């Protein structure tokens, strides 16, 4: 007699199918995490900390903690980038995995900074970022592998994101993964701080620095990232920067200030000739003006910077020195205090005095996007958006303390 065939239970078939599906889903999740793990954790950390107020020209302020090394070692290993297009190509191919095309907008910024000492002996670095209404992100990084942790400020307008809308969509948030590559000021856990400022070099429109030697290449904001990630002092920052050809963004020209917890500071400038004839960015050379060698500083214990080149003899007349009035006011305030301020609130007050809503500025920037006082000794900071000095909910404490 023929043996009857064994029937398979439909429940068992369904269970097997679900098990296979689960394995496939888990395998897919593992594959996604292997490729996007750090980026997904970074995106999950992105959140708003200050609401926008269009009537006050306030964009929203966000905070983001970056996980992983954001491929910056790979960026340097490939020789950096000599143009924004090359930088965008690298970021698109690595951080956004080819999903998002990023469009950089070069800034036309008019800012102020100074170093000083507090009564408790702490060294500070104060900075105003003057531009136009924008969304801002405070970015924390800790890449490890011998690189420093840092906190920095990023203008999201520079990534081509709409200044009149909040960052809500997934694609806009993925675009923000590029934020570590565009710091405008920051501080690392070694107590080194740095920032970027316009210089308007050349007889007409700004002529960008565009060095062309056999050195590897670095762009304006990635140079700040280089300093924040690798420099343990002003001297180390200068040594790092000296090893690269600088390529400023678009047709803008910039100089940079760097300071550390010892009280050492320096202004980094690239000049080729006098302002009236400084029209070839490829022949410019790095000139470093330390605080104890600055011919314009009233005292070697502090240093300030606005938007003119401090290298002696660069200008034929003082009217070409953009931001000289702000510079002189800051110097006078520091001189009156002997370079020693009671606290960070006093430092913030100096920044408030030269903010957009207070000072009669000679440029078209509409607001002071943010003011920050970095305590290089304590590795903390006070960060204020758009001149909301002393207002509840607007004085944001930042910290790199463990």
One Martini backbone bead per residue (centre of mass of N, CA, C, O) as a GRO file, in nm:
protein
  402
    1UNK     BB    1   0.097   0.036   0.022
    2UNK     BB    2   0.076   0.364  -0.014
    3UNK     BB    3   0.233   0.625   0.121
    4UNK     BB    4   0.143   0.894   0.276
    5UNK     BB    5   0.170   1.222   0.260
    6UNK     BB    6   0.316   1.478   0.420
    7UNK     BB    7   0.187   1.743   0.582
    8UNK     BB    8   0.227   2.093   0.579
    9UNK     BB    9   0.205   2.340   0.781
   10UNK     BB   10   0.112   2.668   0.738
   11UNK     BB   11   0.252   2.775   0.993
   12UNK     BB   12   0.535   2.674   0.919
   13UNK     BB   13   0.565   2.834   0.658
   14UNK     BB   14   0.526   3.113   0.782
   15UNK     BB   15   0.757   3.094   0.985
   16UNK     BB   16   0.983   3.054   0.779
   17UNK     BB   17   0.935   3.314   0.620
   18UNK     BB   18   0.977   3.506   0.859
   19UNK     BB   19   1.264   3.418   0.924
   20UNK     BB   20   1.388   3.500   0.654
   21UNK     BB   21   1.300   3.796   0.667
   22UNK     BB   22   1.449   3.865   0.928
   23UNK     BB   23   1.730   3.802   0.826
   24UNK     BB   24   1.725   4.014   0.597
   25UNK     BB   25   1.673   4.259   0.774
   26UNK     BB   26   1.920   4.227   0.957
   27UNK     BB   27   2.128   4.233   0.731
   28UNK     BB   28   2.048   4.513   0.632
   29UNK     BB   29   2.099   4.663   0.900
   30UNK     BB   30   2.398   4.589   0.921
   31UNK     BB   31   2.481   4.720   0.654
   32UNK     BB   32   2.385   5.005   0.720
   33UNK     BB   33   2.554   5.039   0.981
   34UNK     BB   34   2.832   4.996   0.851
   35UNK     BB   35   2.797   5.261   0.670
   36UNK     BB   36   2.596   5.464   0.879
   37UNK     BB   37   2.641   5.465   1.187
   38UNK     BB   38   2.768   5.745   1.256
   39UNK     BB   39   2.560   5.917   1.099
   40UNK     BB   40   2.306   5.826   1.256
   41UNK     BB   41   2.402   5.928   1.532
   42UNK     BB   42   2.431   6.220   1.446
   43UNK     BB   43   2.138   6.269   1.352
   44UNK     BB   44   2.010   6.201   1.635
   45UNK     BB   45   2.150   6.466   1.775
   46UNK     BB   46   1.982   6.660   1.618
   47UNK     BB   47   1.892   6.985   1.764
   48UNK     BB   48   1.702   7.227   1.905
   49UNK     BB   49   1.783   7.534   2.123
   50UNK     BB   50   1.675   7.780   1.935
   51UNK     BB   51   1.447   7.989   1.837
   52UNK     BB   52   1.310   8.163   1.600
   53UNK     BB   53   1.327   8.535   1.495
   54UNK     BB   54   1.253   8.722   1.233
   55UNK     BB   55   1.224   9.012   1.362
   56UNK     BB   56   1.546   8.966   1.478
   57UNK     BB   57   1.719   8.786   1.282
   58UNK     BB   58   1.657   8.488   1.380
   59UNK     BB   59   1.770   8.196   1.375
   60UNK     BB   60   1.820   7.885   1.431
   61UNK     BB   61   1.947   7.668   1.692
   62UNK     BB   62   2.183   7.405   1.692
   63UNK     BB   63   2.275   7.063   1.784
   64UNK     BB   64   2.579   6.852   1.741
   65UNK     BB   65   2.703   6.514   1.752
   66UNK     BB   66   2.990   6.374   1.635
   67UNK     BB   67   3.050   6.062   1.491
   68UNK     BB   68   3.352   5.991   1.447
   69UNK     BB   69   3.594   6.102   1.183
   70UNK     BB   70   3.472   6.229   0.909
   71UNK     BB   71   3.725   6.167   0.705
   72UNK     BB   72   3.974   6.363   0.756
   73UNK     BB   73   4.218   6.184   0.711
   74UNK     BB   74   4.143   6.124   0.414
   75UNK     BB   75   4.151   6.413   0.316
   76UNK     BB   76   4.454   6.457   0.375
   77UNK     BB   77   4.568   6.204   0.222
   78UNK     BB   78   4.463   6.323  -0.069
   79UNK     BB   79   4.554   6.650  -0.034
   80UNK     BB   80   4.284   6.765  -0.010
   81UNK     BB   81   4.182   7.101  -0.125
   82UNK     BB   82   4.156   7.373  -0.383
   83UNK     BB   83   3.836   7.357  -0.382
   84UNK     BB   84   3.505   7.348  -0.329
   85UNK     BB   85   3.446   7.122  -0.531
   86UNK     BB   86   3.640   6.913  -0.406
   87UNK     BB   87   3.513   6.915  -0.126
   88UNK     BB   88   3.229   6.831  -0.211
   89UNK     BB   89   3.310   6.563  -0.340
   90UNK     BB   90   3.415   6.434  -0.080
   91UNK     BB   91   3.163   6.460   0.096
   92UNK     BB   92   2.963   6.317  -0.092
   93UNK     BB   93   3.132   6.040  -0.107
   94UNK     BB   94   3.123   6.001   0.221
   95UNK     BB   95   2.903   6.128   0.414
   96UNK     BB   96   2.649   6.110   0.185
   97UNK     BB   97   2.691   5.870  -0.025
   98UNK     BB   98   2.571   6.038  -0.287
   99UNK     BB   99   2.280   6.167  -0.201
  100UNK     BB  100   2.410   6.464  -0.163
  101UNK     BB  101   2.415   6.785  -0.283
  102UNK     BB  102   2.647   7.042  -0.221
  103UNK     BB  103   2.624   7.408  -0.162
  104UNK     BB  104   2.845   7.651  -0.143
  105UNK     BB  105   2.862   7.969   0.042
  106UNK     BB  106   3.042   8.236   0.045
  107UNK     BB  107   3.151   8.450   0.279
  108UNK     BB  108   3.082   8.805   0.407
  109UNK     BB  109   3.268   8.879   0.674
  110UNK     BB  110   3.238   9.085   0.987
  111UNK     BB  111   3.470   9.072   1.249
  112UNK     BB  112   3.554   9.001   1.606
  113UNK     BB  113   3.856   8.986   1.821
  114UNK     BB  114   3.993   8.856   2.142
  115UNK     BB  115   4.231   8.865   2.399
  116UNK     BB  116   4.251   8.755   2.750
  117UNK     BB  117   4.222   8.806   3.107
  118UNK     BB  118   4.124   8.689   3.406
  119UNK     BB  119   4.119   8.717   3.743
  120UNK     BB  120   4.169   8.387   3.760
  121UNK     BB  121   4.377   8.347   3.492
  122UNK     BB  122   4.213   8.305   3.254
  123UNK     BB  123   4.198   8.233   2.917
  124UNK     BB  124   4.066   8.421   2.637
  125UNK     BB  125   3.819   8.406   2.353
  126UNK     BB  126   3.673   8.649   2.153
  127UNK     BB  127   3.359   8.646   1.936
  128UNK     BB  128   3.234   8.790   1.638
  129UNK     BB  129   2.960   8.710   1.406
  130UNK     BB  130   2.920   8.883   1.102
  131UNK     BB  131   2.618   8.899   0.896
  132UNK     BB  132   2.335   8.709   0.844
  133UNK     BB  133   2.067   8.553   0.848
  134UNK     BB  134   2.071   8.231   1.024
  135UNK     BB  135   2.150   7.909   1.063
  136UNK     BB  136   2.278   7.728   1.350
  137UNK     BB  137   2.565   7.517   1.460
  138UNK     BB  138   2.663   7.326   1.730
  139UNK     BB  139   2.976   7.142   1.724
  140UNK     BB  140   3.062   6.816   1.823
  141UNK     BB  141   3.388   6.657   1.863
  142UNK     BB  142   3.548   6.301   1.882
  143UNK     BB  143   3.769   6.117   1.693
  144UNK     BB  144   4.034   6.042   1.789
  145UNK     BB  145   4.338   5.920   1.715
  146UNK     BB  146   4.494   6.196   1.830
  147UNK     BB  147   4.247   6.375   1.834
  148UNK     BB  148   4.064   6.644   1.907
  149UNK     BB  149   3.835   6.780   2.083
  150UNK     BB  150   3.535   6.983   1.993
  151UNK     BB  151   3.399   7.319   1.949
  152UNK     BB  152   3.168   7.464   1.706
  153UNK     BB  153   3.073   7.702   1.452
  154UNK     BB  154   2.792   7.688   1.215
  155UNK     BB  155   2.692   7.806   0.900
  156UNK     BB  156   2.420   7.684   0.718
  157UNK     BB  157   2.427   7.875   0.472
  158UNK     BB  158   2.697   7.751   0.354
  159UNK     BB  159   2.515   7.482   0.264
  160UNK     BB  160   2.240   7.606   0.126
  161UNK     BB  161   2.041   7.670   0.343
  162UNK     BB  162   1.753   7.790   0.449
  163UNK     BB  163   1.704   8.082   0.647
  164UNK     BB  164   1.359   8.071   0.660
  165UNK     BB  165   1.403   7.772   0.768
  166UNK     BB  166   1.384   7.490   0.913
  167UNK     BB  167   1.541   7.189   1.012
  168UNK     BB  168   1.355   6.888   0.908
  169UNK     BB  169   1.453   6.736   0.683
  170UNK     BB  170   1.647   6.472   0.598
  171UNK     BB  171   1.827   6.606   0.377
  172UNK     BB  172   1.917   6.847   0.550
  173UNK     BB  173   2.047   6.676   0.773
  174UNK     BB  174   2.254   6.537   0.590
  175UNK     BB  175   2.397   6.798   0.511
  176UNK     BB  176   2.501   6.848   0.816
  177UNK     BB  177   2.741   6.640   0.802
  178UNK     BB  178   2.942   6.877   0.688
  179UNK     BB  179   3.005   7.068   0.937
  180UNK     BB  180   3.309   6.994   1.020
  181UNK     BB  181   3.416   7.158   0.743
  182UNK     BB  182   3.267   7.459   0.860
  183UNK     BB  183   3.421   7.630   1.060
  184UNK     BB  184   3.436   7.968   1.222
  185UNK     BB  185   3.468   7.857   1.518
  186UNK     BB  186   3.679   7.741   1.806
  187UNK     BB  187   3.750   7.462   2.043
  188UNK     BB  188   3.974   7.265   2.220
  189UNK     BB  189   4.105   7.034   2.466
  190UNK     BB  190   4.387   7.222   2.461
  191UNK     BB  191   4.306   7.536   2.432
  192UNK     BB  192   4.237   7.586   2.127
  193UNK     BB  193   4.172   7.872   1.919
  194UNK     BB  194   3.961   7.973   1.629
  195UNK     BB  195   3.928   8.204   1.337
  196UNK     BB  196   3.740   8.394   1.088
  197UNK     BB  197   3.826   8.669   0.844
  198UNK     BB  198   3.795   8.932   0.667
  199UNK     BB  199   4.015   9.147   0.424
  200UNK     BB  200   3.983   9.279   0.138
  201UNK     BB  201   4.193   9.210  -0.081
  202UNK     BB  202   4.264   9.462  -0.282
  203UNK     BB  203   4.153   9.729  -0.490
  204UNK     BB  204   3.873   9.588  -0.494
  205UNK     BB  205   3.790   9.313  -0.489
  206UNK     BB  206   3.839   9.031  -0.350
  207UNK     BB  207   4.136   8.832  -0.333
  208UNK     BB  208   4.217   8.521  -0.337
  209UNK     BB  209   4.385   8.276  -0.199
  210UNK     BB  210   4.615   8.072  -0.437
  211UNK     BB  211   4.817   7.852  -0.390
  212UNK     BB  212   5.110   7.697  -0.599
  213UNK     BB  213   5.253   7.420  -0.495
  214UNK     BB  214   5.375   7.106  -0.357
  215UNK     BB  215   5.165   7.123  -0.159
  216UNK     BB  216   4.913   7.066   0.004
  217UNK     BB  217   4.561   7.125   0.043
  218UNK     BB  218   4.359   7.411   0.165
  219UNK     BB  219   4.085   7.548   0.309
  220UNK     BB  220   3.948   7.768   0.506
  221UNK     BB  221   3.778   7.570   0.703
  222UNK     BB  222   3.976   7.321   0.702
  223UNK     BB  223   4.194   7.471   0.860
  224UNK     BB  224   4.038   7.484   1.123
  225UNK     BB  225   4.005   7.179   1.153
  226UNK     BB  226   4.304   7.117   1.170
  227UNK     BB  227   4.350   7.272   1.434
  228UNK     BB  228   4.133   7.139   1.617
  229UNK     BB  229   4.244   6.835   1.575
  230UNK     BB  230   4.591   6.891   1.609
  231UNK     BB  231   4.631   7.135   1.803
  232UNK     BB  232   4.820   7.225   2.117
  233UNK     BB  233   4.910   7.504   1.984
  234UNK     BB  234   5.015   7.773   1.821
  235UNK     BB  235   5.272   7.647   1.702
  236UNK     BB  236   5.129   7.398   1.582
  237UNK     BB  237   4.939   7.555   1.398
  238UNK     BB  238   5.156   7.690   1.225
  239UNK     BB  239   5.292   7.429   1.130
  240UNK     BB  240   5.049   7.308   0.988
  241UNK     BB  241   4.979   7.543   0.790
  242UNK     BB  242   5.268   7.558   0.649
  243UNK     BB  243   5.212   7.267   0.491
  244UNK     BB  244   5.008   7.447   0.315
  245UNK     BB  245   4.794   7.534   0.065
  246UNK     BB  246   4.598   7.814   0.025
  247UNK     BB  247   4.226   7.823  -0.041
  248UNK     BB  248   4.009   8.044  -0.088
  249UNK     BB  249   3.691   8.132  -0.122
  250UNK     BB  250   3.648   8.227  -0.410
  251UNK     BB  251   3.672   8.596  -0.386
  252UNK     BB  252   3.778   8.568  -0.102
  253UNK     BB  253   3.938   8.707   0.192
  254UNK     BB  254   4.155   8.591   0.466
  255UNK     BB  255   4.192   8.571   0.818
  256UNK     BB  256   4.354   8.448   1.128
  257UNK     BB  257   4.293   8.325   1.462
  258UNK     BB  258   4.510   8.212   1.733
  259UNK     BB  259   4.482   8.037   2.055
  260UNK     BB  260   4.590   7.979   2.400
  261UNK     BB  261   4.629   7.891   2.746
  262UNK     BB  262   4.908   8.071   2.771
  263UNK     BB  263   4.850   8.351   2.581
  264UNK     BB  264   4.894   8.272   2.305
  265UNK     BB  265   4.904   8.445   1.982
  266UNK     BB  266   4.775   8.473   1.631
  267UNK     BB  267   4.808   8.613   1.303
  268UNK     BB  268   4.697   8.488   0.987
  269UNK     BB  269   4.863   8.580   0.676
  270UNK     BB  270   4.819   8.650   0.316
  271UNK     BB  271   5.083   8.802   0.127
  272UNK     BB  272   5.231   8.988  -0.170
  273UNK     BB  273   5.155   9.292  -0.115
  274UNK     BB  274   5.011   9.560  -0.146
  275UNK     BB  275   4.686   9.631  -0.157
  276UNK     BB  276   4.688   9.777  -0.448
  277UNK     BB  277   4.871   9.497  -0.564
  278UNK     BB  278   4.706   9.237  -0.440
  279UNK     BB  279   4.621   9.024  -0.720
  280UNK     BB  280   4.798   8.752  -0.652
  281UNK     BB  281   4.722   8.461  -0.484
  282UNK     BB  282   4.976   8.269  -0.567
  283UNK     BB  283   5.213   8.468  -0.416
  284UNK     BB  284   5.141   8.429  -0.141
  285UNK     BB  285   5.238   8.465   0.205
  286UNK     BB  286   5.297   8.368   0.516
  287UNK     BB  287   5.200   8.572   0.803
  288UNK     BB  288   5.311   8.602   1.143
  289UNK     BB  289   5.138   8.755   1.429
  290UNK     BB  290   5.229   8.795   1.735
  291UNK     BB  291   5.146   8.935   2.032
  292UNK     BB  292   5.468   9.017   2.092
  293UNK     BB  293   5.474   9.152   1.764
  294UNK     BB  294   5.247   9.357   1.757
  295UNK     BB  295   5.233   9.686   1.636
  296UNK     BB  296   4.918   9.750   1.738
  297UNK     BB  297   4.945   9.660   2.009
  298UNK     BB  298   4.934   9.781   2.347
  299UNK     BB  299   4.989   9.474   2.438
  300UNK     BB  300   5.135   9.151   2.468
  301UNK     BB  301   4.881   9.015   2.642
  302UNK     BB  302   4.719   9.104   2.381
  303UNK     BB  303   4.468   9.055   2.111
  304UNK     BB  304   4.340   9.179   1.793
  305UNK     BB  305   4.062   9.152   1.543
  306UNK     BB  306   3.934   9.210   1.215
  307UNK     BB  307   3.947   9.342   0.859
  308UNK     BB  308   4.265   9.383   0.867
  309UNK     BB  309   4.583   9.400   0.792
  310UNK     BB  310   4.880   9.386   1.016
  311UNK     BB  311   5.089   9.418   0.825
  312UNK     BB  312   5.327   9.621   0.771
  313UNK     BB  313   5.262   9.844   0.494
  314UNK     BB  314   4.998   9.752   0.335
  315UNK     BB  315   4.890  10.044   0.360
  316UNK     BB  316   4.842  10.379   0.249
  317UNK     BB  317   4.567  10.398   0.421
  318UNK     BB  318   4.327  10.389   0.678
  319UNK     BB  319   4.058  10.368   0.501
  320UNK     BB  320   4.137  10.055   0.412
  321UNK     BB  321   4.077   9.964   0.716
  322UNK     BB  322   3.875   9.735   0.802
  323UNK     BB  323   3.759   9.780   1.127
  324UNK     BB  324   3.936   9.991   1.289
  325UNK     BB  325   3.731  10.104   1.494
  326UNK     BB  326   3.682   9.839   1.644
  327UNK     BB  327   3.971   9.783   1.717
  328UNK     BB  328   4.020  10.041   1.890
  329UNK     BB  329   3.798   9.985   2.096
  330UNK     BB  330   3.904   9.720   2.205
  331UNK     BB  331   4.182   9.821   2.289
  332UNK     BB  332   4.077  10.035   2.491
  333UNK     BB  333   3.932   9.836   2.682
  334UNK     BB  334   4.183   9.666   2.750
  335UNK     BB  335   4.363   9.895   2.850
  336UNK     BB  336   4.179   9.990   3.087
  337UNK     BB  337   4.211   9.679   3.213
  338UNK     BB  338   4.500   9.553   3.150
  339UNK     BB  339   4.382   9.275   3.018
  340UNK     BB  340   4.185   9.244   3.280
  341UNK     BB  341   3.899   9.062   3.351
  342UNK     BB  342   3.656   8.965   3.567
  343UNK     BB  343   3.479   8.823   3.328
  344UNK     BB  344   3.284   8.698   3.074
  345UNK     BB  345   3.082   8.935   3.082
  346UNK     BB  346   3.293   9.152   3.010
  347UNK     BB  347   3.368   9.033   2.737
  348UNK     BB  348   3.080   9.042   2.618
  349UNK     BB  349   3.053   9.353   2.637
  350UNK     BB  350   3.258   9.417   2.416
  351UNK     BB  351   3.107   9.272   2.192
  352UNK     BB  352   2.847   9.444   2.217
  353UNK     BB  353   2.980   9.724   2.137
  354UNK     BB  354   3.048   9.583   1.825
  355UNK     BB  355   2.781   9.537   1.725
  356UNK     BB  356   2.536   9.587   1.494
  357UNK     BB  357   2.330   9.749   1.702
  358UNK     BB  358   2.573   9.961   1.793
  359UNK     BB  359   2.746   9.987   1.542
  360UNK     BB  360   2.888  10.187   1.282
  361UNK     BB  361   2.911  10.022   1.005
  362UNK     BB  362   3.114   9.952   0.686
  363UNK     BB  363   2.888   9.733   0.617
  364UNK     BB  364   2.626   9.488   0.507
  365UNK     BB  365   2.580   9.356   0.768
  366UNK     BB  366   2.291   9.278   0.971
  367UNK     BB  367   2.433   9.082   1.198
  368UNK     BB  368   2.499   8.919   1.499
  369UNK     BB  369   2.490   8.593   1.511
  370UNK     BB  370   2.744   8.563   1.718
  371UNK     BB  371   2.866   8.522   2.057
  372UNK     BB  372   3.193   8.433   2.203
  373UNK     BB  373   3.346   8.284   2.505
  374UNK     BB  374   3.651   8.135   2.544
  375UNK     BB  375   3.781   7.909   2.783
  376UNK     BB  376   4.104   7.785   2.767
  377UNK     BB  377   4.139   7.668   3.057
  378UNK     BB  378   3.837   7.532   3.110
  379UNK     BB  379   3.678   7.442   2.845
  380UNK     BB  380   3.472   7.682   2.804
  381UNK     BB  381   3.151   7.857   2.729
  382UNK     BB  382   2.986   8.151   2.592
  383UNK     BB  383   2.675   8.163   2.399
  384UNK     BB  384   2.535   8.419   2.174
  385UNK     BB  385   2.257   8.515   2.002
  386UNK     BB  386   2.194   8.801   1.840
  387UNK     BB  387   2.228   9.006   2.096
  388UNK     BB  388   2.115   8.838   2.371
  389UNK     BB  389   2.217   8.990   2.615
  390UNK     BB  390   2.116   8.872   2.931
  391UNK     BB  391   1.911   8.660   2.830
  392UNK     BB  392   1.693   8.433   2.886
  393UNK     BB  393   1.797   8.143   2.700
  394UNK     BB  394   2.077   8.273   2.544
  395UNK     BB  395   2.298   8.174   2.748
  396UNK     BB  396   2.524   7.939   2.639
  397UNK     BB  397   2.668   7.657   2.760
  398UNK     BB  398   2.995   7.529   2.710
  399UNK     BB  399   3.170   7.197   2.691
  400UNK     BB  400   3.487   6.983   2.734
  401UNK     BB  401   3.434   6.840   2.977
  402UNK     BB  402   3.445   6.518   3.141
   0.00000   0.00000   0.00000
